[in-house]
Amino acid sequence: MFEYAPAPESRDIVDLKPSYGLFINGEWVEPLGEGREKTVNPASEEVLAEVAVASEADVDRAVQAARKAFTVWSAMPGSERAKYLFRIARIIQERSRELAVLESLDNGKPIRESRDVDLPLVAAHFFYYAGWADKLGYAGYGADPRPLGVAGQVIPWNFPLLMLAWKIAPALACGNTVVLKPAETTPLTALAFAEICRQVDLPPGVVNIVTGAGETGAALVNHPDVNKVAFTGSTEVGRQIARSVAGSGKKVTLELGGKAANIVFEDAALDQAVEGIVNGIFFNQGHVCCAGSRLLVQESIATELLEALKRRLGTLRLGDPLDKNTDIGAINSAAQLARIRELSDAGEPEGAERWSPACLLPDKGFWFPPTIFTGVAQSHRIAREEVFGPVLSVLTFRTPAEAVEKANNTPFGLSAGVWTEKGSRILWVASKLRAGVVWANTFNKFDPTSPFGGYKESGYGREGGRHGLEAYLDV
Amino acid sequence: MSERVVVRKTYKLFIGGAFPRSESGRSYVVSSSKGKFLANASKASRKDAREAVAAARKAFPGWSSATAYNRGQILYRVAEMLEGRRSQFVTELVDADGVGVRRAGELVDAAVDRLVWYAGWSDKIGAIRGSANPVAGPYFNLSSTEPTGVVAVVAPEAGPLLGLVSVIAPVIVTGNTCVVVASERAPLPSITLAEVLATSDLPGGVVNILTGSAAEIAPWLAGHMDVNAIDLTGAEPELAVSCEQDAAENLKRVLRPASGKADWITDPGTGRMTAFLETKTVWHPIGI
């Protein structure tokens, strides 16, 4: 492999404040409590800013603001709401370079991904749902479907701004107001979004952003004046939320964990499959709920495929997320790194064989090399539990029926992949897979028009497309 | 000459297409609305519930992959069989529900019509709930509906036939299989309905019916890890909350009880079907 000269994206475009308050009722306010958290750049452990930790009382203020704004926002003609959402989409496009850099700084993902995947999808999502705001009567939910009220939304750290868009755009289009809590390790783009809400003159209280960790999230989800709960995150927390809202009448959608199978048949286009496998598990350092973390490869081509895969992994560049050549960025936090280490350390004692390419890890920050486990059995922890990191477990199969059985042998059901040149086999496998999204001869593709969400313990509800409106309408 | 002694029916459970007694050996007295002894109904146990879930799971692959046309015809066949037993159900409803003969007849007719209505949905629900998505790239992108899996159903206490049919039909027409806890007070029509189901080409295990105490059985179903969804329509408020909590353990889809008195006569809408449908989106590149 030849050397690349560094090609860092400048971070000067980002104007960080040393400290951020809460965004409530269209204003920056100081939290009522003393709580403050630092958010760090996971690639360098440098402190980027200090953010407020919203207490229960702060959450209550935000919900009250959203409740008050609901009267105005829900009564506004859809065509007017649409214009605000279009404005947001446009400003995101205008500021996309800045937001991409900010996302990579706070999250650790390669700039190539935040610039080429996250930000374009964020703008597209707002643009898409903007168009629905005045067409809800045509969406198949009755002539005049009503919004639910105040939506409490809790999002994860893996795609901070994109998850914000997935939550806020449909909520606002349907006439709801929102209180959103970004993840504690990646609050900065949500706070930048608050600024965008001011730039578009969004009526105060329609969007409120409260920062904090699990306690803040719980206060939001359990607030009695919240009508709708939307959560993306771990299955464990999803379970707690489903339990805690029981009897409250709140509408809930949950987008949770996954352990997707990526099935490669012997007739697959091998080079394309290798690219798909790499994209499936190493995209965003594997911090993807729908990551293709279980490779199921047909026995007859397993050796050949693994050789090609290892060769390809040798060319991946790990390092500075702001470098435009970087393929693999930093692990988002020390806690996540510990989780990845714990699970991957269980691989070998359980009988799997571990392999990583020669890969120099930076001294500072949180890093984990791309890792493959072969000889994995279905009972192994690395085959059952969500690692949420750049760790691939490889299993083999002989027949299509065996592939499907192994693919479905998980409590999760978010996504799956299938690689074969035979059309009828794609459709057969896709129909048998108990998963909400099936990528055939591709992987990890997303679009605002396309419904996304899981089966089984990967949660319920769909985000994206016409289907995504249902979560925010009283239907 | 003495009057002929009537041959009475033994009411049992309906599991996997068969009519077993409760493994617990328990039964309970079912009386008419006027307090007259009607029969002993089986009082299903936790183990019966688990057997029923196993039967429903076993039936799921076949039923969910049957063609929509086939499922629609089978539901229509259920309607035919029910119509044929109209007078029997009228008698049972008069006994069980304390309604007059005329009203009972209307309720049976409505149940037949409801089955016919849902039968027609089998090959149409996908057309209104699926979509071809215009993604911004060279991909064929299709979202289609699929059944959620095994659904536990707590049938309404009131409406021992029409209410029951109205909760079963929308679950199975899309390819789910189910375990139903029948009305505790008036369970007998549910077992007679099972006889209809058993003679309608419906594969064994697609519908399993348990009689007994909802408060006793529903929590086992709500906490069962191989049940994918639960319809709490017939659960009392307190039971509904605790079942919803238990259902969180494996993220079951939950249909909460409606507020207010249930009206089984009006147009039911599609909500009972869509509550137990998943959306699957398949992507494929377009190219030459």
mmCIF file with all atom_site columns, N, CA, C and O in Angstrom, chain B residues 22-54:
data_model
loop_
_atom_site.group_PDB
_atom_site.id
_atom_site.type_symbol
_atom_site.label_atom_id
_atom_site.label_alt_id
_atom_site.label_comp_id
_atom_site.label_asym_id
_atom_site.label_entity_id
_atom_site.label_seq_id
_atom_site.pdbx_PDB_ins_code
_atom_site.Cartn_x
_atom_site.Cartn_y
_atom_site.Cartn_z
_atom_site.occupancy
_atom_site.B_iso_or_equiv
_atom_site.pdbx_formal_charge
_atom_site.auth_seq_id
_atom_site.auth_comp_id
_atom_site.auth_asym_id
_atom_site.auth_atom_id
_atom_site.pdbx_PDB_model_num
ATOM 1   N N  . SER B 1 22 ? -58.098 -28.994 29.498 1.00 0.00 ? 22 SER B N  1
ATOM 2   C CA . SER B 1 22 ? -56.951 -28.348 30.127 1.00 0.00 ? 22 SER B CA 1
ATOM 3   C C  . SER B 1 22 ? -56.077 -29.412 30.766 1.00 0.00 ? 22 SER B C  1
ATOM 4   O O  . SER B 1 22 ? -56.592 -30.331 31.422 1.00 0.00 ? 22 SER B O  1
ATOM 5   N N  . GLU B 1 23 ? -54.760 -29.291 30.574 1.00 0.00 ? 23 GLU B N  1
ATOM 6   C CA . GLU B 1 23 ? -53.865 -30.275 31.173 1.00 0.00 ? 23 GLU B CA 1
ATOM 7   C C  . GLU B 1 23 ? -53.980 -30.248 32.685 1.00 0.00 ? 23 GLU B C  1
ATOM 8   O O  . GLU B 1 23 ? -53.639 -31.211 33.366 1.00 0.00 ? 23 GLU B O  1
ATOM 9   N N  . SER B 1 24 ? -54.461 -29.118 33.215 1.00 0.00 ? 24 SER B N  1
ATOM 10  C CA . SER B 1 24 ? -54.586 -28.979 34.662 1.00 0.00 ? 24 SER B CA 1
ATOM 11  C C  . SER B 1 24 ? -55.772 -29.758 35.211 1.00 0.00 ? 24 SER B C  1
ATOM 12  O O  . SER B 1 24 ? -55.913 -29.919 36.415 1.00 0.00 ? 24 SER B O  1
ATOM 13  N N  . GLY B 1 25 ? -56.633 -30.222 34.311 1.00 0.00 ? 25 GLY B N  1
ATOM 14  C CA . GLY B 1 25 ? -57.828 -30.915 34.760 1.00 0.00 ? 25 GLY B CA 1
ATOM 15  C C  . GLY B 1 25 ? -58.882 -30.001 35.357 1.00 0.00 ? 25 GLY B C  1
ATOM 16  O O  . GLY B 1 25 ? -59.875 -30.447 35.914 1.00 0.00 ? 25 GLY B O  1
ATOM 17  N N  . ARG B 1 26 ? -58.682 -28.698 35.232 1.00 0.00 ? 26 ARG B N  1
ATOM 18  C CA . ARG B 1 26 ? -59.616 -27.760 35.862 1.00 0.00 ? 26 ARG B CA 1
ATOM 19  C C  . ARG B 1 26 ? -60.754 -27.391 34.912 1.00 0.00 ? 26 ARG B C  1
ATOM 20  O O  . ARG B 1 26 ? -60.578 -27.362 33.702 1.00 0.00 ? 26 ARG B O  1
ATOM 21  N N  . SER B 1 27 ? -61.870 -27.103 35.485 1.00 0.00 ? 27 SER B N  1
ATOM 22  C CA . SER B 1 27 ? -62.965 -26.538 34.693 1.00 0.00 ? 27 SER B CA 1
ATOM 23  C C  . SER B 1 27 ? -63.710 -25.540 35.566 1.00 0.00 ? 27 SER B C  1
ATOM 24  O O  . SER B 1 27 ? -63.451 -25.456 36.772 1.00 0.00 ? 27 SER B O  1
ATOM 25  N N  . TYR B 1 28 ? -64.573 -24.739 34.964 1.00 0.00 ? 28 TYR B N  1
ATOM 26  C CA . TYR B 1 28 ? -65.386 -23.822 35.759 1.00 0.00 ? 28 TYR B CA 1
ATOM 27  C C  . TYR B 1 28 ? -66.801 -23.759 35.195 1.00 0.00 ? 28 TYR B C  1
ATOM 28  O O  . TYR B 1 28 ? -67.023 -24.036 34.018 1.00 0.00 ? 28 TYR B O  1
ATOM 29  N N  . VAL B 1 29 ? -67.716 -23.419 36.068 1.00 0.00 ? 29 VAL B N  1
ATOM 30  C CA . VAL B 1 29 ? -69.125 -23.441 35.690 1.00 0.00 ? 29 VAL B CA 1
ATOM 31  C C  . VAL B 1 29 ? -69.470 -22.197 34.880 1.00 0.00 ? 29 VAL B C  1
ATOM 32  O O  . VAL B 1 29 ? -69.122 -21.082 35.257 1.00 0.00 ? 29 VAL B O  1
ATOM 33  N N  . VAL B 1 30 ? -70.126 -22.423 33.751 1.00 0.00 ? 30 VAL B N  1
ATOM 34  C CA . VAL B 1 30 ? -70.607 -21.311 32.938 1.00 0.00 ? 30 VAL B CA 1
ATOM 35  C C  . VAL B 1 30 ? -72.128 -21.290 33.029 1.00 0.00 ? 30 VAL B C  1
ATOM 36  O O  . VAL B 1 30 ? -72.781 -22.307 32.777 1.00 0.00 ? 30 VAL B O  1
ATOM 37  N N  . SER B 1 31 ? -72.628 -20.138 33.418 1.00 0.00 ? 31 SER B N  1
ATOM 38  C CA . SER B 1 31 ? -74.078 -20.018 33.565 1.00 0.00 ? 31 SER B CA 1
ATOM 39  C C  . SER B 1 31 ? -74.632 -19.048 32.541 1.00 0.00 ? 31 SER B C  1
ATOM 40  O O  . SER B 1 31 ? -73.916 -18.190 32.029 1.00 0.00 ? 31 SER B O  1
ATOM 41  N N  . SER B 1 32 ? -75.895 -19.182 32.284 1.00 0.00 ? 32 SER B N  1
ATOM 42  C CA . SER B 1 32 ? -76.547 -18.241 31.376 1.00 0.00 ? 32 SER B CA 1
ATOM 43  C C  . SER B 1 32 ? -76.730 -16.910 32.102 1.00 0.00 ? 32 SER B C  1
ATOM 44  O O  . SER B 1 32 ? -76.519 -16.814 33.309 1.00 0.00 ? 32 SER B O  1
ATOM 45  N N  . SER B 1 33 ? -77.145 -15.904 31.352 1.00 0.00 ? 33 SER B N  1
ATOM 46  C CA . SER B 1 33 ? -77.338 -14.596 31.974 1.00 0.00 ? 33 SER B CA 1
ATOM 47  C C  . SER B 1 33 ? -78.437 -14.669 33.031 1.00 0.00 ? 33 SER B C  1
ATOM 48  O O  . SER B 1 33 ? -78.511 -13.828 33.914 1.00 0.00 ? 33 SER B O  1
ATOM 49  N N  . LYS B 1 34 ? -79.272 -15.698 32.955 1.00 0.00 ? 34 LYS B N  1
ATOM 50  C CA . LYS B 1 34 ? -80.333 -15.854 33.960 1.00 0.00 ? 34 LYS B CA 1
ATOM 51  C C  . LYS B 1 34 ? -79.908 -16.770 35.105 1.00 0.00 ? 34 LYS B C  1
ATOM 52  O O  . LYS B 1 34 ? -80.714 -17.097 35.975 1.00 0.00 ? 34 LYS B O  1
ATOM 53  N N  . GLY B 1 35 ? -78.639 -17.197 35.058 1.00 0.00 ? 35 GLY B N  1
ATOM 54  C CA . GLY B 1 35 ? -78.132 -17.984 36.176 1.00 0.00 ? 35 GLY B CA 1
ATOM 55  C C  . GLY B 1 35 ? -78.301 -19.485 36.022 1.00 0.00 ? 35 GLY B C  1
ATOM 56  O O  . GLY B 1 35 ? -78.000 -20.259 36.916 1.00 0.00 ? 35 GLY B O  1
ATOM 57  N N  . LYS B 1 36 ? -78.782 -19.932 34.880 1.00 0.00 ? 36 LYS B N  1
ATOM 58  C CA . LYS B 1 36 ? -78.964 -21.372 34.653 1.00 0.00 ? 36 LYS B CA 1
ATOM 59  C C  . LYS B 1 36 ? -77.630 -22.016 34.262 1.00 0.00 ? 36 LYS B C  1
ATOM 60  O O  . LYS B 1 36 ? -76.844 -21.445 33.508 1.00 0.00 ? 36 LYS B O  1
ATOM 61  N N  . PHE B 1 37 ? -77.374 -23.217 34.763 1.00 0.00 ? 37 PHE B N  1
ATOM 62  C CA . PHE B 1 37 ? -76.151 -23.930 34.407 1.00 0.00 ? 37 PHE B CA 1
ATOM 63  C C  . PHE B 1 37 ? -76.152 -24.254 32.918 1.00 0.00 ? 37 PHE B C  1
ATOM 64  O O  . PHE B 1 37 ? -77.108 -24.831 32.396 1.00 0.00 ? 37 PHE B O  1
ATOM 65  N N  . LEU B 1 38 ? -75.078 -23.871 32.246 1.00 0.00 ? 38 LEU B N  1
ATOM 66  C CA . LEU B 1 38 ? -74.984 -24.182 30.819 1.00 0.00 ? 38 LEU B CA 1
ATOM 67  C C  . LEU B 1 38 ? -73.997 -25.319 30.559 1.00 0.00 ? 38 LEU B C  1
ATOM 68  O O  . LEU B 1 38 ? -74.300 -26.273 29.854 1.00 0.00 ? 38 LEU B O  1
ATOM 69  N N  . ALA B 1 39 ? -72.822 -25.183 31.123 1.00 0.00 ? 39 ALA B N  1
ATOM 70  C CA . ALA B 1 39 ? -71.795 -26.204 30.889 1.00 0.00 ? 39 ALA B CA 1
ATOM 71  C C  . ALA B 1 39 ? -70.610 -25.920 31.800 1.00 0.00 ? 39 ALA B C  1
ATOM 72  O O  . ALA B 1 39 ? -70.524 -24.851 32.411 1.00 0.00 ? 39 ALA B O  1
ATOM 73  N N  . ASN B 1 40 ? -69.723 -26.884 31.863 1.00 0.00 ? 40 ASN B N  1
ATOM 74  C CA . ASN B 1 40 ? -68.426 -26.642 32.469 1.00 0.00 ? 40 ASN B CA 1
ATOM 75  C C  . ASN B 1 40 ? -67.462 -26.313 31.338 1.00 0.00 ? 40 ASN B C  1
ATOM 76  O O  . ASN B 1 40 ? -67.371 -27.065 30.362 1.00 0.00 ? 40 ASN B O  1
ATOM 77  N N  . ALA B 1 41 ? -66.766 -25.199 31.482 1.00 0.00 ? 41 ALA B N  1
ATOM 78  C CA . ALA B 1 41 ? -65.754 -24.857 30.474 1.00 0.00 ? 41 ALA B CA 1
ATOM 79  C C  . ALA B 1 41 ? -64.388 -25.231 31.028 1.00 0.00 ? 41 ALA B C  1
ATOM 80  O O  . ALA B 1 41 ? -64.178 -25.219 32.247 1.00 0.00 ? 41 ALA B O  1
ATOM 81  N N  . SER B 1 42 ? -63.470 -25.537 30.130 1.00 0.00 ? 42 SER B N  1
ATOM 82  C CA . SER B 1 42 ? -62.105 -25.835 30.576 1.00 0.00 ? 42 SER B CA 1
ATOM 83  C C  . SER B 1 42 ? -61.474 -24.571 31.131 1.00 0.00 ? 42 SER B C  1
ATOM 84  O O  . SER B 1 42 ? -61.654 -23.477 30.581 1.00 0.00 ? 42 SER B O  1
ATOM 85  N N  . LYS B 1 43 ? -60.737 -24.718 32.200 1.00 0.00 ? 43 LYS B N  1
ATOM 86  C CA . LYS B 1 43 ? -60.035 -23.559 32.759 1.00 0.00 ? 43 LYS B CA 1
ATOM 87  C C  . LYS B 1 43 ? -58.563 -23.717 32.426 1.00 0.00 ? 43 LYS B C  1
ATOM 88  O O  . LYS B 1 43 ? -57.837 -24.494 33.060 1.00 0.00 ? 43 LYS B O  1
ATOM 89  N N  . ALA B 1 44 ? -58.134 -22.990 31.393 1.00 0.00 ? 44 ALA B N  1
ATOM 90  C CA . ALA B 1 44 ? -56.781 -23.179 30.867 1.00 0.00 ? 44 ALA B CA 1
ATOM 91  C C  . ALA B 1 44 ? -55.736 -22.742 31.878 1.00 0.00 ? 44 ALA B C  1
ATOM 92  O O  . ALA B 1 44 ? -55.934 -21.814 32.660 1.00 0.00 ? 44 ALA B O  1
ATOM 93  N N  . SER B 1 45 ? -54.598 -23.407 31.839 1.00 0.00 ? 45 SER B N  1
ATOM 94  C CA . SER B 1 45 ? -53.489 -23.141 32.754 1.00 0.00 ? 45 SER B CA 1
ATOM 95  C C  . SER B 1 45 ? -52.339 -22.490 31.996 1.00 0.00 ? 45 SER B C  1
ATOM 96  O O  . SER B 1 45 ? -52.386 -22.316 30.781 1.00 0.00 ? 45 SER B O  1
ATOM 97  N N  . ARG B 1 46 ? -51.293 -22.163 32.738 1.00 0.00 ? 46 ARG B N  1
ATOM 98  C CA . ARG B 1 46 ? -50.071 -21.642 32.133 1.00 0.00 ? 46 ARG B CA 1
ATOM 99  C C  . ARG B 1 46 ? -49.532 -22.622 31.100 1.00 0.00 ? 46 ARG B C  1
ATOM 100 O O  . ARG B 1 46 ? -49.101 -22.230 30.016 1.00 0.00 ? 46 ARG B O  1
ATOM 101 N N  . LYS B 1 47 ? -49.570 -23.901 31.433 1.00 0.00 ? 47 LYS B N  1
ATOM 102 C CA . LYS B 1 47 ? -49.007 -24.892 30.509 1.00 0.00 ? 47 LYS B CA 1
ATOM 103 C C  . LYS B 1 47 ? -49.842 -24.953 29.229 1.00 0.00 ? 47 LYS B C  1
ATOM 104 O O  . LYS B 1 47 ? -49.285 -25.095 28.136 1.00 0.00 ? 47 LYS B O  1
ATOM 105 N N  . ASP B 1 48 ? -51.157 -24.857 29.381 1.00 0.00 ? 48 ASP B N  1
ATOM 106 C CA . ASP B 1 48 ? -51.998 -24.825 28.177 1.00 0.00 ? 48 ASP B CA 1
ATOM 107 C C  . ASP B 1 48 ? -51.626 -23.628 27.300 1.00 0.00 ? 48 ASP B C  1
ATOM 108 O O  . ASP B 1 48 ? -51.574 -23.733 26.070 1.00 0.00 ? 48 ASP B O  1
ATOM 109 N N  . ALA B 1 49 ? -51.395 -22.493 27.950 1.00 0.00 ? 49 ALA B N  1
ATOM 110 C CA . ALA B 1 49 ? -51.029 -21.285 27.198 1.00 0.00 ? 49 ALA B CA 1
ATOM 111 C C  . ALA B 1 49 ? -49.730 -21.515 26.440 1.00 0.00 ? 49 ALA B C  1
ATOM 112 O O  . ALA B 1 49 ? -49.591 -21.129 25.274 1.00 0.00 ? 49 ALA B O  1
ATOM 113 N N  . ARG B 1 50 ? -48.788 -22.155 27.111 1.00 0.00 ? 50 ARG B N  1
ATOM 114 C CA . ARG B 1 50 ? -47.500 -22.409 26.450 1.00 0.00 ? 50 ARG B CA 1
ATOM 115 C C  . ARG B 1 50 ? -47.652 -23.395 25.302 1.00 0.00 ? 50 ARG B C  1
ATOM 116 O O  . ARG B 1 50 ? -47.019 -23.248 24.249 1.00 0.00 ? 50 ARG B O  1
ATOM 117 N N  . GLU B 1 51 ? -48.489 -24.412 25.499 1.00 0.00 ? 51 GLU B N  1
ATOM 118 C CA . GLU B 1 51 ? -48.760 -25.360 24.404 1.00 0.00 ? 51 GLU B CA 1
ATOM 119 C C  . GLU B 1 51 ? -49.376 -24.621 23.223 1.00 0.00 ? 51 GLU B C  1
ATOM 120 O O  . GLU B 1 51 ? -49.050 -24.875 22.062 1.00 0.00 ? 51 GLU B O  1
ATOM 121 N N  . ALA B 1 52 ? -50.260 -23.697 23.529 1.00 0.00 ? 52 ALA B N  1
ATOM 122 C CA . ALA B 1 52 ? -50.941 -22.953 22.472 1.00 0.00 ? 52 ALA B CA 1
ATOM 123 C C  . ALA B 1 52 ? -49.960 -22.068 21.709 1.00 0.00 ? 52 ALA B C  1
ATOM 124 O O  . ALA B 1 52 ? -50.033 -21.942 20.483 1.00 0.00 ? 52 ALA B O  1
ATOM 125 N N  . VAL B 1 53 ? -49.019 -21.453 22.444 1.00 0.00 ? 53 VAL B N  1
ATOM 126 C CA . VAL B 1 53 ? -48.008 -20.627 21.777 1.00 0.00 ? 53 VAL B CA 1
ATOM 127 C C  . VAL B 1 53 ? -47.147 -21.504 20.868 1.00 0.00 ? 53 VAL B C  1
ATOM 128 O O  . VAL B 1 53 ? -46.845 -21.136 19.726 1.00 0.00 ? 53 VAL B O  1
ATOM 129 N N  . ALA B 1 54 ? -46.779 -22.684 21.369 1.00 0.00 ? 54 ALA B N  1
ATOM 130 C CA . ALA B 1 54 ? -45.956 -23.586 20.552 1.00 0.00 ? 54 ALA B CA 1
ATOM 131 C C  . ALA B 1 54 ? -46.714 -23.978 19.280 1.00 0.00 ? 54 ALA B C  1
ATOM 132 O O  . ALA B 1 54 ? -46.129 -24.028 18.192 1.00 0.00 ? 54 ALA B O  1
#
